[in-house]
Short mmCIF file of N, CA and C in Angstrom, two decimals:
data_model
loop_
_atom_site.label_atom_id
_atom_site.label_comp_id
_atom_site.label_asym_id
_atom_site.label_seq_id
_atom_site.Cartn_x
_atom_site.Cartn_y
_atom_site.Cartn_z
N MET A 1 139.35 83.57 171.14
CA MET A 1 138.16 84.13 170.53
C MET A 1 139.00 83.90 168.80
N LYS A 2 137.87 83.30 168.06
CA LYS A 2 138.14 82.95 166.61
C LYS A 2 138.23 84.76 165.37
N SER A 3 138.96 83.99 164.86
CA SER A 3 139.18 84.84 163.80
C SER A 3 138.49 84.29 162.23
N MET A 4 137.53 85.55 161.57
CA MET A 4 136.98 84.72 160.06
C MET A 4 137.55 86.16 158.97
N THR A 5 137.65 85.80 158.13
CA THR A 5 137.66 86.26 157.13
C THR A 5 136.91 86.38 156.19
N ILE A 6 135.67 87.98 155.24
CA ILE A 6 134.86 87.54 155.25
C ILE A 6 135.04 88.04 153.27
N HIS A 7 134.90 87.27 152.59
CA HIS A 7 135.30 87.61 151.64
C HIS A 7 134.24 88.16 150.60
N GLY A 8 134.70 89.76 149.33
CA GLY A 8 133.60 89.62 148.10
C GLY A 8 132.53 90.41 148.31
N ILE A 9 133.00 91.59 149.87
CA ILE A 9 132.21 92.70 149.91
C ILE A 9 132.45 93.75 149.10
N ASP A 10 131.15 93.82 148.73
CA ASP A 10 131.00 95.07 147.93
C ASP A 10 131.51 96.35 148.38
N ASP A 11 131.81 97.28 147.58
CA ASP A 11 131.94 98.57 147.46
C ASP A 11 130.94 99.43 148.50
N GLN A 12 129.86 98.66 147.38
CA GLN A 12 128.75 99.88 148.79
C GLN A 12 129.09 100.02 150.69
N LEU A 13 129.34 98.61 150.09
CA LEU A 13 128.85 98.03 151.71
C LEU A 13 129.62 97.99 152.26
N ALA A 14 130.85 97.64 151.73
CA ALA A 14 131.96 98.03 152.13
C ALA A 14 132.55 99.93 152.98
N GLU A 15 131.84 100.40 152.50
CA GLU A 15 131.69 102.31 152.58
C GLU A 15 130.70 102.44 153.62
N LEU A 16 129.43 101.86 153.77
CA LEU A 16 128.30 101.95 154.81
C LEU A 16 129.18 101.70 155.97
N ILE A 17 129.95 100.75 155.81
CA ILE A 17 130.41 100.17 157.36
C ILE A 17 131.55 101.39 157.94
N LYS A 18 131.94 102.14 156.95
CA LYS A 18 132.60 102.51 157.03
C LYS A 18 132.64 104.07 157.72
N SER A 19 131.64 103.98 156.99
CA SER A 19 130.64 105.40 157.35
C SER A 19 130.03 105.52 159.33
N LYS A 20 129.71 103.99 159.13
CA LYS A 20 129.00 103.61 160.87
C LYS A 20 129.79 104.10 161.59
N ALA A 21 131.49 103.20 161.17
CA ALA A 21 132.47 103.19 161.98
C ALA A 21 132.29 103.91 162.04
N ASN A 22 132.90 105.00 161.60
CA ASN A 22 133.49 106.96 162.30
C ASN A 22 131.83 107.71 162.86
N GLN A 23 130.89 107.06 161.94
CA GLN A 23 130.02 107.78 162.97
C GLN A 23 129.61 107.74 164.84
N GLU A 24 130.39 106.37 165.20
CA GLU A 24 130.28 105.66 166.68
C GLU A 24 131.73 106.12 166.62
N GLY A 25 132.09 106.42 166.03
CA GLY A 25 133.87 106.38 166.96
C GLY A 25 134.74 105.00 166.40
N LEU A 26 134.02 104.26 166.02
CA LEU A 26 135.02 102.69 166.60
C LEU A 26 135.78 102.33 165.27
N SER A 27 136.26 100.67 165.40
CA SER A 27 137.32 100.30 164.50
C SER A 27 136.17 100.20 163.56
N ILE A 28 136.59 99.90 162.47
CA ILE A 28 135.94 98.45 161.15
C ILE A 28 135.25 97.37 162.13
N ASN A 29 136.49 96.68 162.22
CA ASN A 29 136.01 95.50 162.81
C ASN A 29 135.28 95.85 164.11
N LYS A 30 135.13 96.81 165.48
CA LYS A 30 134.79 96.47 166.31
C LYS A 30 132.96 97.03 165.41
N THR A 31 132.92 97.83 164.58
CA THR A 31 131.61 98.01 163.61
C THR A 31 130.68 96.59 163.32
N ILE A 32 131.66 95.89 162.91
CA ILE A 32 130.58 94.74 162.24
C ILE A 32 130.70 94.21 163.51
N LYS A 33 131.47 93.88 164.54
CA LYS A 33 130.42 92.67 165.49
C LYS A 33 130.03 93.03 165.90
N LYS A 34 129.33 94.73 166.19
CA LYS A 34 128.54 95.38 167.16
C LYS A 34 127.58 94.75 165.74
N LEU A 35 127.17 95.07 164.76
CA LEU A 35 126.56 94.62 163.40
C LEU A 35 126.29 93.43 163.84
N LEU A 36 127.01 92.19 164.08
CA LEU A 36 126.29 91.59 164.24
C LEU A 36 126.39 90.95 164.75
N GLU A 37 126.25 90.89 166.21
CA GLU A 37 125.82 90.71 167.21
C GLU A 37 124.98 91.28 167.75
N THR A 38 124.25 92.69 167.09
CA THR A 38 122.97 93.05 167.03
C THR A 38 121.66 92.11 166.24
N SER A 39 121.97 92.17 165.13
CA SER A 39 121.54 91.81 164.28
C SER A 39 121.16 89.64 164.36
N LEU A 40 122.07 89.49 165.03
CA LEU A 40 121.94 87.41 165.24
C LEU A 40 120.84 87.87 167.13
N GLY A 41 121.09 88.79 167.48
CA GLY A 41 120.18 88.70 169.54
C GLY A 41 120.14 88.18 170.20
N ILE A 42 122.79 88.95 170.11
CA ILE A 42 123.32 88.94 171.39
C ILE A 42 122.59 90.21 172.33
N ARG A 43 123.10 90.96 170.77
CA ARG A 43 122.55 93.01 171.42
C ARG A 43 121.61 92.76 171.33
N PRO A 44 120.16 93.90 172.64
CA PRO A 44 119.44 94.81 172.28
C PRO A 44 119.84 95.24 171.38
N ARG A 45 118.81 95.95 171.21
CA ARG A 45 119.06 97.33 169.53
C ARG A 45 119.17 98.55 170.04
N PRO A 46 119.86 98.80 170.02
CA PRO A 46 119.56 100.47 170.67
C PRO A 46 118.13 101.30 170.84
N PRO A 47 117.55 102.03 171.41
CA PRO A 47 116.35 102.37 170.71
C PRO A 47 116.26 103.54 170.04
N GLN A 48 115.23 103.31 169.18
CA GLN A 48 115.27 104.23 168.22
C GLN A 48 115.25 105.33 167.84
N LYS A 49 116.01 106.06 167.04
CA LYS A 49 115.93 107.70 167.39
C LYS A 49 114.93 108.90 167.34
N ASN A 50 113.88 108.11 165.59
CA ASN A 50 113.50 108.44 165.34
C ASN A 50 111.72 108.66 165.29
N ILE A 51 111.60 108.54 166.72
CA ILE A 51 109.93 109.06 166.91
C ILE A 51 109.36 109.50 166.27
N ASP A 52 110.00 111.00 166.28
CA ASP A 52 109.88 111.85 166.03
C ASP A 52 109.18 112.17 164.75
N GLU A 53 110.29 111.64 164.23
CA GLU A 53 109.76 111.28 162.53
C GLU A 53 107.99 111.16 161.65
N PHE A 54 107.26 110.25 163.52
CA PHE A 54 106.85 109.53 162.92
C PHE A 54 105.31 110.50 163.83
N SER A 55 104.86 110.79 164.60
CA SER A 55 105.02 111.59 166.20
C SER A 55 103.58 110.93 164.98
N GLU A 56 103.34 112.34 163.91
CA GLU A 56 102.17 112.81 163.21
C GLU A 56 100.90 111.91 162.98
N PHE A 57 101.43 110.71 162.54
CA PHE A 57 100.72 109.54 162.23
C PHE A 57 100.40 108.80 163.15
N CYS A 58 101.26 108.68 164.57
CA CYS A 58 101.24 107.40 166.07
C CYS A 58 100.35 108.43 166.88
N GLY A 59 99.36 109.77 166.83
CA GLY A 59 97.98 109.71 167.38
C GLY A 59 98.89 110.40 169.43
N VAL A 60 100.12 111.37 168.56
CA VAL A 60 101.07 112.30 169.83
C VAL A 60 100.79 113.14 169.93
N TRP A 61 100.05 113.86 170.82
CA TRP A 61 99.14 116.04 170.53
C TRP A 61 100.23 116.37 170.82
N ASP A 62 100.81 117.69 171.09
CA ASP A 62 100.87 118.72 171.80
C ASP A 62 99.77 119.27 173.22
N GLY A 63 100.85 120.28 173.53
CA GLY A 63 100.26 121.25 174.72
C GLY A 63 98.02 121.42 173.73
N ARG A 64 99.09 122.15 172.34
CA ARG A 64 98.09 123.47 172.16
C ARG A 64 96.72 121.67 171.91
N ASP A 65 97.13 120.06 171.45
CA ASP A 65 96.40 119.87 170.80
C ASP A 65 95.32 118.98 172.26
N LEU A 66 96.32 119.03 172.71
CA LEU A 66 95.33 118.29 174.71
C LEU A 66 93.97 119.28 175.26
N ARG A 67 95.13 120.78 174.98
CA ARG A 67 93.89 121.49 175.34
C ARG A 67 92.90 121.74 174.55
N GLU A 68 93.10 121.68 173.37
CA GLU A 68 91.71 121.16 172.40
C GLU A 68 90.70 120.56 172.25
N PHE A 69 91.45 119.51 172.98
CA PHE A 69 90.60 118.31 173.39
C PHE A 69 90.18 118.17 174.66
N GLU A 70 90.57 118.68 175.28
CA GLU A 70 89.14 118.87 176.57
C GLU A 70 88.57 120.23 176.31
N GLU A 71 89.21 120.87 175.90
CA GLU A 71 88.12 121.74 175.80
C GLU A 71 86.67 121.67 174.42
N ALA A 72 86.90 120.17 174.20
CA ALA A 72 85.49 120.03 172.94
C ALA A 72 84.48 119.08 173.92
N ILE A 73 85.85 118.63 174.78
CA ILE A 73 84.72 117.00 175.50
C ILE A 73 84.33 117.80 176.89
N SER A 74 84.56 119.02 177.45
CA SER A 74 83.61 119.89 178.51
C SER A 74 82.17 119.85 179.42
N ASP A 75 82.35 119.72 178.35
CA ASP A 75 80.61 119.36 179.41
C ASP A 75 80.55 117.48 178.87
N THR A 76 81.04 117.13 178.76
CA THR A 76 81.13 115.39 178.91
C THR A 76 81.56 115.36 180.80
N GLU A 77 82.03 116.90 181.35
CA GLU A 77 82.53 116.48 182.22
C GLU A 77 82.17 116.30 183.10
N THR A 78 80.49 116.76 183.15
CA THR A 78 79.48 117.68 184.36
C THR A 78 78.16 115.97 183.67
N VAL A 79 77.94 115.56 185.19
CA VAL A 79 76.59 115.05 185.31
C VAL A 79 74.77 116.12 185.37
N ASP A 80 74.82 115.47 184.77
CA ASP A 80 73.23 117.00 184.32
C ASP A 80 72.14 115.84 185.28
N PRO A 81 71.79 115.97 186.57
CA PRO A 81 70.66 114.92 187.76
C PRO A 81 68.91 114.87 186.63
N GLY A 82 68.74 115.85 185.91
CA GLY A 82 67.61 116.03 185.34
C GLY A 82 67.75 114.60 184.51
N ASP A 83 69.09 113.91 183.77
CA ASP A 83 69.15 112.67 182.88
C ASP A 83 69.18 111.50 183.38
N TRP A 84 68.78 111.67 184.79
CA TRP A 84 68.62 110.04 185.82
C TRP A 84 67.45 110.09 185.79
N GLN A 85 66.43 110.93 185.73
CA GLN A 85 65.13 110.61 186.23
C GLN A 85 64.51 109.63 185.58
#
């Protein structure tokens, strides 16, 4: 396996890498390898965890919304034979 050295990493990037390593319980080396593998498409990205933050914009309904919708369209659920003559 090869080793590489990266020069010129600024303080902000170094702190972000350290923070991510701490959050995931990994070493800085493993964190950098994981970031590179993900960004280069070697490993799939983990599923997004922020879907709930956007549900109001994506048409996701809760039970109350569904009940209101079903009640609003209930008159369309039956066929009036008189409409077909």
